[in-house]
mmCIF file of C-alpha atoms and ligand atoms in Angstrom:
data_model
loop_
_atom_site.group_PDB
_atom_site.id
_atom_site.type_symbol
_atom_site.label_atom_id
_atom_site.label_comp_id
_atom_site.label_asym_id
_atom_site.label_seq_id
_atom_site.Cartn_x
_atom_site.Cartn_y
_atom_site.Cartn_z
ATOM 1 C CA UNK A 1051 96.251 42.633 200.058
ATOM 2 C CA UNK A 1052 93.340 45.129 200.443
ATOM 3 C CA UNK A 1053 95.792 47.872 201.069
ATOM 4 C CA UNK A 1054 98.575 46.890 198.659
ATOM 5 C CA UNK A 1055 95.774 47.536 195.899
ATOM 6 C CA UNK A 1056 94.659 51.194 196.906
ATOM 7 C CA UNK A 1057 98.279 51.769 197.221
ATOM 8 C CA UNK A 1058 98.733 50.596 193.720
ATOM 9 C CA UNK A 1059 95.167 52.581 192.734
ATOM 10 C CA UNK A 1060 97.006 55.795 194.056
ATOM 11 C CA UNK A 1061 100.276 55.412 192.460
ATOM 12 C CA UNK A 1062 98.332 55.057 189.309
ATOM 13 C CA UNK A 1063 96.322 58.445 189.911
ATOM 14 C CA UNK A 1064 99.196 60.655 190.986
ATOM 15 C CA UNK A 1065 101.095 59.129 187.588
ATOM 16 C CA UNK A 1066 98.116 60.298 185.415
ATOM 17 C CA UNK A 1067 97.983 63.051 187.071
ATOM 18 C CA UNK A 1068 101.595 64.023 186.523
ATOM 19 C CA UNK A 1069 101.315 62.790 182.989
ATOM 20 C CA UNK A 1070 98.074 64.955 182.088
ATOM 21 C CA UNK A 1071 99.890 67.918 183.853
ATOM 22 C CA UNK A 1072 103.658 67.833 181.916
ATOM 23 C CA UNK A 1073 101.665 67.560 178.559
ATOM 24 C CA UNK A 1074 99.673 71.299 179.870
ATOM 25 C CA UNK A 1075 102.850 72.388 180.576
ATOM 26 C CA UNK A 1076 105.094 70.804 178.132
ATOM 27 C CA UNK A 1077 105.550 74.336 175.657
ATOM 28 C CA UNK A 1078 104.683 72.529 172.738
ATOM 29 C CA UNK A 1079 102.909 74.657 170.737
ATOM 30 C CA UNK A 1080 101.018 71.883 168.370
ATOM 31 C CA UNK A 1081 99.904 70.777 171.715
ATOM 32 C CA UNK A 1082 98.928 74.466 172.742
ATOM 33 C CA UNK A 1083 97.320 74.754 168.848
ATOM 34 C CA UNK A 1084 95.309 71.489 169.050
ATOM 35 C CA UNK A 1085 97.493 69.351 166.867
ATOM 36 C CA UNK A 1086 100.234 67.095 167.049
ATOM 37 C CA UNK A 1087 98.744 63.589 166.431
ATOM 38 C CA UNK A 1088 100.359 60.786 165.679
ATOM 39 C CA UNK A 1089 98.538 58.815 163.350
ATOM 40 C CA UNK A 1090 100.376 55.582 162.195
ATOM 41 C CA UNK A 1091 103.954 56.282 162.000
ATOM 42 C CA UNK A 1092 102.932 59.808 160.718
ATOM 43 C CA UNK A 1093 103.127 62.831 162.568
ATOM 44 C CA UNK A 1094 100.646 65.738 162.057
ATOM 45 C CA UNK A 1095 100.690 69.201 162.991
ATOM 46 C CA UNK A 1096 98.362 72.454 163.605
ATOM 47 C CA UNK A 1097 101.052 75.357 163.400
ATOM 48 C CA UNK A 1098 99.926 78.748 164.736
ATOM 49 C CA UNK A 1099 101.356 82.194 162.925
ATOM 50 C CA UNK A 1100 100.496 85.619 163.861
ATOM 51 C CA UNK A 1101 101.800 89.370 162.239
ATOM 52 C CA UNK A 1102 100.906 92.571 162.801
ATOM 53 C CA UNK A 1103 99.397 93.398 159.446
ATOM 54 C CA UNK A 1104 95.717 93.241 157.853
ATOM 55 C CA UNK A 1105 94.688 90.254 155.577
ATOM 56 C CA UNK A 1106 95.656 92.425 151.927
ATOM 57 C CA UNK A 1107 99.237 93.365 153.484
ATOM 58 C CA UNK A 1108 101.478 91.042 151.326
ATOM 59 C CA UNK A 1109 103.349 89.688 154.857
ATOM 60 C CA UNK A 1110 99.215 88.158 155.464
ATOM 61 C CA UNK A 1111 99.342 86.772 151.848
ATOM 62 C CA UNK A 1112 102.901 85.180 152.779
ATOM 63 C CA UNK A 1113 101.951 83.535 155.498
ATOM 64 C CA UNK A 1114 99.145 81.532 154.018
ATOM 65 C CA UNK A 1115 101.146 80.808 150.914
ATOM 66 C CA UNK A 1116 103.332 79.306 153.822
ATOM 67 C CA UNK A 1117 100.616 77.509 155.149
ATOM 68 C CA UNK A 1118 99.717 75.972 151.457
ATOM 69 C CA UNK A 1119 103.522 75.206 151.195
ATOM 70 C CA UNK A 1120 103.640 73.125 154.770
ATOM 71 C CA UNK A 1121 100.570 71.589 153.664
ATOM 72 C CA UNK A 1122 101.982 70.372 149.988
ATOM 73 C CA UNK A 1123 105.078 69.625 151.190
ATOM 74 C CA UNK A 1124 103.971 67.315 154.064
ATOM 75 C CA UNK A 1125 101.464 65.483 152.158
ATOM 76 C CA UNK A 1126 98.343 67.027 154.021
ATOM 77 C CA UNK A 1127 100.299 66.503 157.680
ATOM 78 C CA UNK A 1128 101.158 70.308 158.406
ATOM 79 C CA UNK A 1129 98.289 72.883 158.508
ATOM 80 C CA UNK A 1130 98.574 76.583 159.602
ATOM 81 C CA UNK A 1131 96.825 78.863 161.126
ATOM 82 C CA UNK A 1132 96.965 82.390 160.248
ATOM 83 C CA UNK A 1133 96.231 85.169 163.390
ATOM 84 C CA UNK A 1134 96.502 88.766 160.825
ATOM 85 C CA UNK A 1135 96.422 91.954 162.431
ATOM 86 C CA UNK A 1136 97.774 91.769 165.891
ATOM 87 C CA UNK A 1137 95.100 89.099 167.489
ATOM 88 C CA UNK A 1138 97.434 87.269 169.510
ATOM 89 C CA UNK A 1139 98.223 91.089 171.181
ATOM 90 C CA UNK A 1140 101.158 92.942 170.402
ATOM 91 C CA UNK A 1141 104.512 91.977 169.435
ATOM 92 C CA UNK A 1142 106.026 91.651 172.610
ATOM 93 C CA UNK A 1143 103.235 89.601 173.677
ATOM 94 C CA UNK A 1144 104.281 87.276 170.532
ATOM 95 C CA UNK A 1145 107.605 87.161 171.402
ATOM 96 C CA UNK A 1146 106.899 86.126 174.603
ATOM 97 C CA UNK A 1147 104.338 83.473 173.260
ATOM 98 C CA UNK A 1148 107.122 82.567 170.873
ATOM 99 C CA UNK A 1149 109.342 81.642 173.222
ATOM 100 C CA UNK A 1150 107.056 79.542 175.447
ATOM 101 C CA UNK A 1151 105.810 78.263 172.150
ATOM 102 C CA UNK A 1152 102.302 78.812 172.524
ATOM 103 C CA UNK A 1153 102.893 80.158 169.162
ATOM 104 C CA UNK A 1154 105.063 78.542 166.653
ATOM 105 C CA UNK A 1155 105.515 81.288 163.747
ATOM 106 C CA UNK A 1156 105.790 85.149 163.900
ATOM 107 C CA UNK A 1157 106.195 87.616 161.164
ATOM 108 C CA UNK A 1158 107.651 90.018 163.004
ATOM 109 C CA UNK A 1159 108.317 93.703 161.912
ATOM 110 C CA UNK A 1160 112.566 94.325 161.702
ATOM 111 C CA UNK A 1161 111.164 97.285 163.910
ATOM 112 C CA UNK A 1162 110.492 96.019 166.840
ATOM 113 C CA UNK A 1163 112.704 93.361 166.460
ATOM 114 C CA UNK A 1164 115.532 96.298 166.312
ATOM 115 C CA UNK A 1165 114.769 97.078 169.931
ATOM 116 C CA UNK A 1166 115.633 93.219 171.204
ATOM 117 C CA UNK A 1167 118.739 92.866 168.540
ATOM 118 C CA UNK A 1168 121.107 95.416 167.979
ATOM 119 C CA UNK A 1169 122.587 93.512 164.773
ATOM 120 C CA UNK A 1170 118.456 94.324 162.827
ATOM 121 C CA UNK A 1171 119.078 98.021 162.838
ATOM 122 C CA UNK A 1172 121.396 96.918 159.976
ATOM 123 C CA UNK A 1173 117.940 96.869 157.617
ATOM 124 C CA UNK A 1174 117.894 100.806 158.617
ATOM 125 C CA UNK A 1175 121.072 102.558 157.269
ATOM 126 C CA UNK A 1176 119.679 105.286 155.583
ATOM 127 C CA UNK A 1177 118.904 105.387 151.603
ATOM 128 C CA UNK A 1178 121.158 102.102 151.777
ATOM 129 C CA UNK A 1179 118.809 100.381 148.811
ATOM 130 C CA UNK A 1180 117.951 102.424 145.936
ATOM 131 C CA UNK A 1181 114.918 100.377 145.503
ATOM 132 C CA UNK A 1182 112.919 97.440 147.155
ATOM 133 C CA UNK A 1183 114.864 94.743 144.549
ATOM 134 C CA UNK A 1184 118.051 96.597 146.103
ATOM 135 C CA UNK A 1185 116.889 95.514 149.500
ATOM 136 C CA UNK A 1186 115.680 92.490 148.615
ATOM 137 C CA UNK A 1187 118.798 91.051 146.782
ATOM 138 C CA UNK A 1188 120.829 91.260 150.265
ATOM 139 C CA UNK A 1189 118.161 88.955 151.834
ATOM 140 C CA UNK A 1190 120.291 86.010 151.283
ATOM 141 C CA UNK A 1191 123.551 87.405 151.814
ATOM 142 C CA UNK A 1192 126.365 86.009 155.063
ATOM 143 C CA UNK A 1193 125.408 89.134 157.422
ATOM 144 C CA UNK A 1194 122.115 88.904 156.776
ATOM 145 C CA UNK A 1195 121.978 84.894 157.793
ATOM 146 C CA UNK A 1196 124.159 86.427 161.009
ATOM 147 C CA UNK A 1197 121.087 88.351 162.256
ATOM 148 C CA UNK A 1198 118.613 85.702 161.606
ATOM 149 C CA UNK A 1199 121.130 83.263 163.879
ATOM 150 C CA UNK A 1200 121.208 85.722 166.402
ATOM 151 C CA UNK A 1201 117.890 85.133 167.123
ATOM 152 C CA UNK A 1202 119.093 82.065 168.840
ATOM 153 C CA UNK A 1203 119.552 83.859 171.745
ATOM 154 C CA UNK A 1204 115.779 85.079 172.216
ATOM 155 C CA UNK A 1205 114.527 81.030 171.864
ATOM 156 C CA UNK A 1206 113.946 81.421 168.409
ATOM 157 C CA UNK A 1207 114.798 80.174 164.928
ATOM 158 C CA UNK A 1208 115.170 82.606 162.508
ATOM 159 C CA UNK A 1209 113.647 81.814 158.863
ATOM 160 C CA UNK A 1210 114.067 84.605 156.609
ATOM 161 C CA UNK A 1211 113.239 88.290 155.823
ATOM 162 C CA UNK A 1212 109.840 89.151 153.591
ATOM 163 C CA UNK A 1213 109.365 92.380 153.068
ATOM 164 C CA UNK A 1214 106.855 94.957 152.471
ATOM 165 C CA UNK A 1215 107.512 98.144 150.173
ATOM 166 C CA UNK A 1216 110.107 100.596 150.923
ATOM 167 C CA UNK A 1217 108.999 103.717 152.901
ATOM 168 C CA UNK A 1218 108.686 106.750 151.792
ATOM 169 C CA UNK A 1219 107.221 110.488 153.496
ATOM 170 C CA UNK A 1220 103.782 111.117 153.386
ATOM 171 C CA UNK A 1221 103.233 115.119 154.456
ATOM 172 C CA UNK A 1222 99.868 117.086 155.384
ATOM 173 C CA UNK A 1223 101.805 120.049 153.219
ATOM 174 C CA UNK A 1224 104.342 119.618 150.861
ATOM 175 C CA UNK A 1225 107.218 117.677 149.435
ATOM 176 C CA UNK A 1226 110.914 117.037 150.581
ATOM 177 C CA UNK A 1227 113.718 118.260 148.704
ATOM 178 C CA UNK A 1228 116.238 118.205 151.724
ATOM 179 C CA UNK A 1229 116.203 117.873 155.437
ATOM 180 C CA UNK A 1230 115.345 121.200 155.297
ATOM 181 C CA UNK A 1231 112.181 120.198 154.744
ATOM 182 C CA UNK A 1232 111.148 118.001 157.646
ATOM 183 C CA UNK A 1233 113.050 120.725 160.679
ATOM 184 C CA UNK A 1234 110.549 120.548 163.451
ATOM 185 C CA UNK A 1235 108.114 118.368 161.542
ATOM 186 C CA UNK A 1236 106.126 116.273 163.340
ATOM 187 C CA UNK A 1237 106.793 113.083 161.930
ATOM 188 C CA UNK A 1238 105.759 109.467 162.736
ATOM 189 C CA UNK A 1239 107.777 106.934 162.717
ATOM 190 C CA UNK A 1240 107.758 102.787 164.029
ATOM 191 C CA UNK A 1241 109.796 102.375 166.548
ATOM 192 C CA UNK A 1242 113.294 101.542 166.301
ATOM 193 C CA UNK A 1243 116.582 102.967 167.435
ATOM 194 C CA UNK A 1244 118.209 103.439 163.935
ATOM 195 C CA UNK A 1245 114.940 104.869 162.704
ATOM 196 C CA UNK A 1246 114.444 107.401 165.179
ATOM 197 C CA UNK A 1247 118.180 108.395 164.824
ATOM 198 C CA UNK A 1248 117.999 109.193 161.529
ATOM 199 C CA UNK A 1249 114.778 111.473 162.016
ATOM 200 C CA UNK A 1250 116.469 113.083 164.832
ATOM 201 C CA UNK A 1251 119.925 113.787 163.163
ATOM 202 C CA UNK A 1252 117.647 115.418 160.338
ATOM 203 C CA UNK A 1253 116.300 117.608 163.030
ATOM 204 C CA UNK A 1254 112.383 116.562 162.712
ATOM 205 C CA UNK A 1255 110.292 115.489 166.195
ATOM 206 C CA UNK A 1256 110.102 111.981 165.375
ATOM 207 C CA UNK A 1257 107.119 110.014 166.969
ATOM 208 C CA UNK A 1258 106.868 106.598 167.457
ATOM 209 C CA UNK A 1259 103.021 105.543 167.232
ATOM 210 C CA UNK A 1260 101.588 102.107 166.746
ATOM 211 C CA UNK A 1261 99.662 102.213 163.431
ATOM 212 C CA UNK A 1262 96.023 102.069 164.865
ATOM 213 C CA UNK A 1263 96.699 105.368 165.725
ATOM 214 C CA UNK A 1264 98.213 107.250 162.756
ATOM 215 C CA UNK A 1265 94.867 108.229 160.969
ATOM 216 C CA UNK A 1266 93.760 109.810 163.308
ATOM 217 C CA UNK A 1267 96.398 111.767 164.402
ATOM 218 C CA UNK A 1268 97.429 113.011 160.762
ATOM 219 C CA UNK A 1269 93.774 113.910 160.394
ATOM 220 C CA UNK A 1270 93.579 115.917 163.804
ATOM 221 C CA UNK A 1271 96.881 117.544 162.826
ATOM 222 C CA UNK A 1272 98.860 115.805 165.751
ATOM 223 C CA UNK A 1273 101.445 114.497 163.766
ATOM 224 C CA UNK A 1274 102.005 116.625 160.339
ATOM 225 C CA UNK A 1275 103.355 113.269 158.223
ATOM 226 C CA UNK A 1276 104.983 109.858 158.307
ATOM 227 C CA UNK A 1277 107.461 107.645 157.186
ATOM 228 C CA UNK A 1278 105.236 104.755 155.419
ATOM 229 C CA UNK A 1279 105.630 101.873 153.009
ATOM 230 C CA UNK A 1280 103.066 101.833 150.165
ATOM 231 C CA UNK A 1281 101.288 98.952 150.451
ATOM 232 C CA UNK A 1282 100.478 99.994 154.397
ATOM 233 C CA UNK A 1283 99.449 103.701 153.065
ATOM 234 C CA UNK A 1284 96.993 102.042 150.310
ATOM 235 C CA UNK A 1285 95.333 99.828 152.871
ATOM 236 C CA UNK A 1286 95.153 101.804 155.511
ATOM 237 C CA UNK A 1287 93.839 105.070 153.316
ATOM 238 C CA UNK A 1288 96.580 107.152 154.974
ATOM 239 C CA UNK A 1289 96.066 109.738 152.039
ATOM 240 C CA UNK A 1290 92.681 110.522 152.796
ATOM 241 C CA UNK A 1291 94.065 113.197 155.069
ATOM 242 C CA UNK A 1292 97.521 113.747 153.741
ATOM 243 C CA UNK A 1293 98.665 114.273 149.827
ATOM 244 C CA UNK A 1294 101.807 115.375 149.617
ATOM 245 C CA UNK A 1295 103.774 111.478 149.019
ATOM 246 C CA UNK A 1296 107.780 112.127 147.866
ATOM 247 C CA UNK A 1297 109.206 108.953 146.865
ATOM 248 C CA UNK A 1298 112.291 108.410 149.223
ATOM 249 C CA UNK A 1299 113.005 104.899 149.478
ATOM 250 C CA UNK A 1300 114.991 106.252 152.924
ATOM 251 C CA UNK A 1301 114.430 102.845 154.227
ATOM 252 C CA UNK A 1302 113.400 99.365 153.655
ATOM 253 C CA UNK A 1303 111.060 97.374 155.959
ATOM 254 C CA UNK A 1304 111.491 93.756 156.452
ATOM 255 C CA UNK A 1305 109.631 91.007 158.485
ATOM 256 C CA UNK A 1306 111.548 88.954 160.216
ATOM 257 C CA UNK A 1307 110.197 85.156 160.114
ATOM 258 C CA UNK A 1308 111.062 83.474 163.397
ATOM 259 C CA UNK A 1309 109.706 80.022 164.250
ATOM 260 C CA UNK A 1310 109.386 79.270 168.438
ATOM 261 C CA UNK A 1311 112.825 77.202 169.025
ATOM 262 C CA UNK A 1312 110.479 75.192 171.713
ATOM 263 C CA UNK A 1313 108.564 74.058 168.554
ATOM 264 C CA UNK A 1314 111.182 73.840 166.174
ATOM 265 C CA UNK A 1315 113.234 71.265 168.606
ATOM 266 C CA UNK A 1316 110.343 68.531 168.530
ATOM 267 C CA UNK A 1317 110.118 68.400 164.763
ATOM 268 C CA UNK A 1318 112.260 65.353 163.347
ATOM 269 C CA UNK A 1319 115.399 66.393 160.754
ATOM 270 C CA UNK A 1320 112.931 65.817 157.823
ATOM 271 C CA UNK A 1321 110.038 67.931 158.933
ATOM 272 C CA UNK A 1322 112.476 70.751 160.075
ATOM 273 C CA UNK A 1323 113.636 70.816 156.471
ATOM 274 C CA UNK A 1324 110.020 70.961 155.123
ATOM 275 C CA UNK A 1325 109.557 74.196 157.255
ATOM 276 C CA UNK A 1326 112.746 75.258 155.974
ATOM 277 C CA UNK A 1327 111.562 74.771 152.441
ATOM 278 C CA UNK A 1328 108.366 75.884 152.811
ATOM 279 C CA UNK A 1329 109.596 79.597 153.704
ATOM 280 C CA UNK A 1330 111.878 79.737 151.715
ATOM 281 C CA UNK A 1331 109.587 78.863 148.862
ATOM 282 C CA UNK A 1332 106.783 81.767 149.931
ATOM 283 C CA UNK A 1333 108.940 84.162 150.777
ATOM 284 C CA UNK A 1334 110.632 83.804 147.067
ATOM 285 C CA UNK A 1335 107.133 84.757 146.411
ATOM 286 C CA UNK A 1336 105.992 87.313 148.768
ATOM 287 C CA UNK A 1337 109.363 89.350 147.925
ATOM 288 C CA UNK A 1338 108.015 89.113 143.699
ATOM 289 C CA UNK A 1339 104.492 90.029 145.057
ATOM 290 C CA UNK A 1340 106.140 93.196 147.191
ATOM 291 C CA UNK A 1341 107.765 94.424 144.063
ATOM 292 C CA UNK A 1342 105.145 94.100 141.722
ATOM 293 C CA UNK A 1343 102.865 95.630 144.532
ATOM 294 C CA UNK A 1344 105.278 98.837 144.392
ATOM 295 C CA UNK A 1345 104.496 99.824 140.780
ATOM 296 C CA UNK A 1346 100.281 98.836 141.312
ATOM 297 C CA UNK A 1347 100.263 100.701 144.753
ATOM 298 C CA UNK A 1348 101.602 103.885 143.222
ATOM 299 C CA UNK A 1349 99.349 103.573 140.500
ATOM 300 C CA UNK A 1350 96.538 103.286 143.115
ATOM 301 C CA UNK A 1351 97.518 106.513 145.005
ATOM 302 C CA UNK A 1352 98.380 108.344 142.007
ATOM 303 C CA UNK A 1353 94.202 107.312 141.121
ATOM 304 C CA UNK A 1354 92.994 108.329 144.184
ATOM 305 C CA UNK A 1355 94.462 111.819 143.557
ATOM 306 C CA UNK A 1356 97.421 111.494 145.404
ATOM 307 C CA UNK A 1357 100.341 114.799 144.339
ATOM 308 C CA UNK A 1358 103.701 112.122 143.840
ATOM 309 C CA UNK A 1359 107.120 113.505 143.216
ATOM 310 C CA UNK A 1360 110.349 111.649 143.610
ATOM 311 C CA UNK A 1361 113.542 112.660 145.781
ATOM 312 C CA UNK A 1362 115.889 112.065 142.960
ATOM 313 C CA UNK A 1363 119.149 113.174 144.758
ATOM 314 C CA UNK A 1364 119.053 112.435 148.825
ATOM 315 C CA UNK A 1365 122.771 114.534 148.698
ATOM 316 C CA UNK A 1366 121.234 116.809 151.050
ATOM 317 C CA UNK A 1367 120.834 114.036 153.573
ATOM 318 C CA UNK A 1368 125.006 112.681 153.417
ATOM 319 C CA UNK A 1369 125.736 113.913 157.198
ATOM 320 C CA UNK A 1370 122.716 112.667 158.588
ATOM 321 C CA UNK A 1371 123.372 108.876 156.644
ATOM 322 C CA UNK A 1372 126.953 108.899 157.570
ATOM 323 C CA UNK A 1373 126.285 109.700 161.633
ATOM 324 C CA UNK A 1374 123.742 106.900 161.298
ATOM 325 C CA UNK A 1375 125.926 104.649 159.752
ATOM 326 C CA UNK A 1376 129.225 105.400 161.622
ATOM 327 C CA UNK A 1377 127.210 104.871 164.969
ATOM 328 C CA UNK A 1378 125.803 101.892 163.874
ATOM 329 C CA UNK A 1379 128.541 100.154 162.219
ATOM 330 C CA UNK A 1380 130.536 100.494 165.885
ATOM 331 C CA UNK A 1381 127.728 99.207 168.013
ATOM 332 C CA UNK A 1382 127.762 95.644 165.803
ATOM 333 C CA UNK A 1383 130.407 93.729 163.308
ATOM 334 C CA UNK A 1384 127.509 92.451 161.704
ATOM 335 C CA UNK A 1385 126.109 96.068 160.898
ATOM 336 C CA UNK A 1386 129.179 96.818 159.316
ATOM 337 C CA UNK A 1387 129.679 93.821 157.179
ATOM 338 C CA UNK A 1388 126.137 94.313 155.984
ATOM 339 C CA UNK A 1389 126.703 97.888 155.414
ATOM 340 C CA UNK A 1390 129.536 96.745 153.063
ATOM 341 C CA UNK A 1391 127.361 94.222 151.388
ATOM 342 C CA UNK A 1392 124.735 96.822 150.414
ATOM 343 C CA UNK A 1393 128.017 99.144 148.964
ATOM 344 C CA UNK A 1394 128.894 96.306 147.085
HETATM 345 C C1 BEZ B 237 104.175 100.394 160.473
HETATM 346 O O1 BEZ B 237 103.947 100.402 161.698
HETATM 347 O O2 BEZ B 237 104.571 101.396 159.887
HETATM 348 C C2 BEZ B 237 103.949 99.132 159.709
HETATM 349 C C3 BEZ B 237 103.911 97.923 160.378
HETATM 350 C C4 BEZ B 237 103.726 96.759 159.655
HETATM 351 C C5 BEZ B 237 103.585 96.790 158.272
HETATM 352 C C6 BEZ B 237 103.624 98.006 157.620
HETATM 353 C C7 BEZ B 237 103.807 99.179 158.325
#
């Protein structure tokens, strides 16, 4: 009898062992973020987001109107918290956190995302938007839902595309009129293959730097511009050590909002639509608050003494746009239906 009951005793341990072990391991991320309680019937949740941007970049001021929206749209039972600025590490590092879903939501840049998903360097065709509403009104469209499917494949959901401001060329001397221009210019870029074949097709040195970097290296002289969007240039006081900004609108520069498919799978139907709301809902926002943050972050520079012209006629740039877009368009259908969409 004696040793029928430590038997028992030790079936019991190694069980709660096993048990406390499989919910470590179990991926889900409101376990990994503290959350997940049921209380009553009701399920609650502690969501964790990350980006790469500070806490004024409009992507940051997305997120936590996100995180109001979960929360309003839950009745109290979703909260989120916000990691700004790269705190979770890099954006592979998120990715890979994504997919084990010891994060649940990135806001990743379309640049980086370009180098996992050949179908994202559809956001880069050259001077394909005329201006950010141009880009933006192509968020909803069929190839643009392709991409964010796509994302399937890398063990995530894809939400939507926010965006920041268009980018335009920031130079220690001068303006652009033509390629001409930017030959043998040191030039920084993000990294992304579409991106870096357009600057090479135009015939500058193209370098891909991380942004921590970039102040420096315009004020040493190490790079002699870059290709920024506005609201990035204000906040991070770019023109301090460059003045020469000509409006290009060359490209546009989503985020792409993924959420961990780990995390998304133990949702019920009704809280996956909340999350589905709830994007949609701040990015419909954070798209207004990027446009209006075009005209008020020109207005800043153009304050703080920065020399603005405009590249009224990109002409001069035709061969290099139609290599890009030739080369593109072959590599991926859905590049080429976009493409079409944006000619539209
Ligand atoms: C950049 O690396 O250029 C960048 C990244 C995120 C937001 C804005 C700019």
């Amino acid at each position: 009898m004696k040793q029928k009951n430590s038997l028992k005793l030790s079936i019991l341990a190694i069980l709660s062992v096993l048990t406390l072990l499989l919910a470590g391991c179990g991926g889900g991320s409101q376990q990994a973020s503290g959350g997940n309680e049921a209380s009553g019937k009701e399920q609650t949740y502690t969501f964790k987001a990350t980006h790469v941007t500070q806490e004024t970049h409009v992507w940051h001021q997305t997120a936590l109107k996100f995180g109001e929206e979960l929360d309003k749209l839950s009745n109290g039972r979703m909260k989120l918290d916000v990691y700004p600025a790269s705190q979770l590490g890099p954006e592979k590092d998120m990715v890979s956190q994504l997919e084990t879903g010891a994060i649940d939501f990135g806001f990743l840049t379309n640049a980086y995302m370009s180098t996992r998903q050949e179908s994202l360097n559809a956001w880069f065709m050259p001077f394909a938007f005329k201006s950010l509403k141009d880009a933006v009104a192509v968020r909803e469209s069929a190839p643009a839902k392709d991409m964010l499917k796509e994302l399937e494949a890398q063990g995530l959901v894809g939400l939507d595309f926010g965006f920041a401001g268009n980018r335009h060329i920031l130079m220690k001397d001068g303006h652009i009129a033509s390629p001409a221009d930017l030959k043998g210019k040191k030039v920084r870029i993000i990294g992304s293959p579409a991106i870096q074949d357009f600057w090479t097709a135009i015939g500058a040195g193209p370098t891909a730097m991380p942004l921590p970097e970039v102040y420096t290296s315009l004020q040493t002289g190490v790079i002699d511009g870059i290709d920024i969007d506005l609201d990035a240039l204000v906040t991070e006081k770019y023109y301090e050590n460059a003045e020469n900004l000509t409006l290009t609108n060359h490209f546009t520069f989503p985020t792409v909002i993924v959420m961990s498919q780990a995390s998304y799978n133990k949702l019920s139907a009704e809280d996956q639509e909340i999350v589905k709301t709830a994007i949609k809902n701040a990015v419909d926002w954070g798209v207004q608050e990027a446009i209006n943050r075009e005209s008020a972050n020109l207005e800043t520079l153009k304050q703080a003494g920065v020399k603005v012209e405009e590249l009224t006629d990109a002409t001069s740039f035709e061969s290099m746009i139609k290599q890009v877009e030739e080369t593109y368009s072959q590599k991926s259908p859905i590049i080429k239906a976009f493409l079409e969409e944006t000619k539209k």
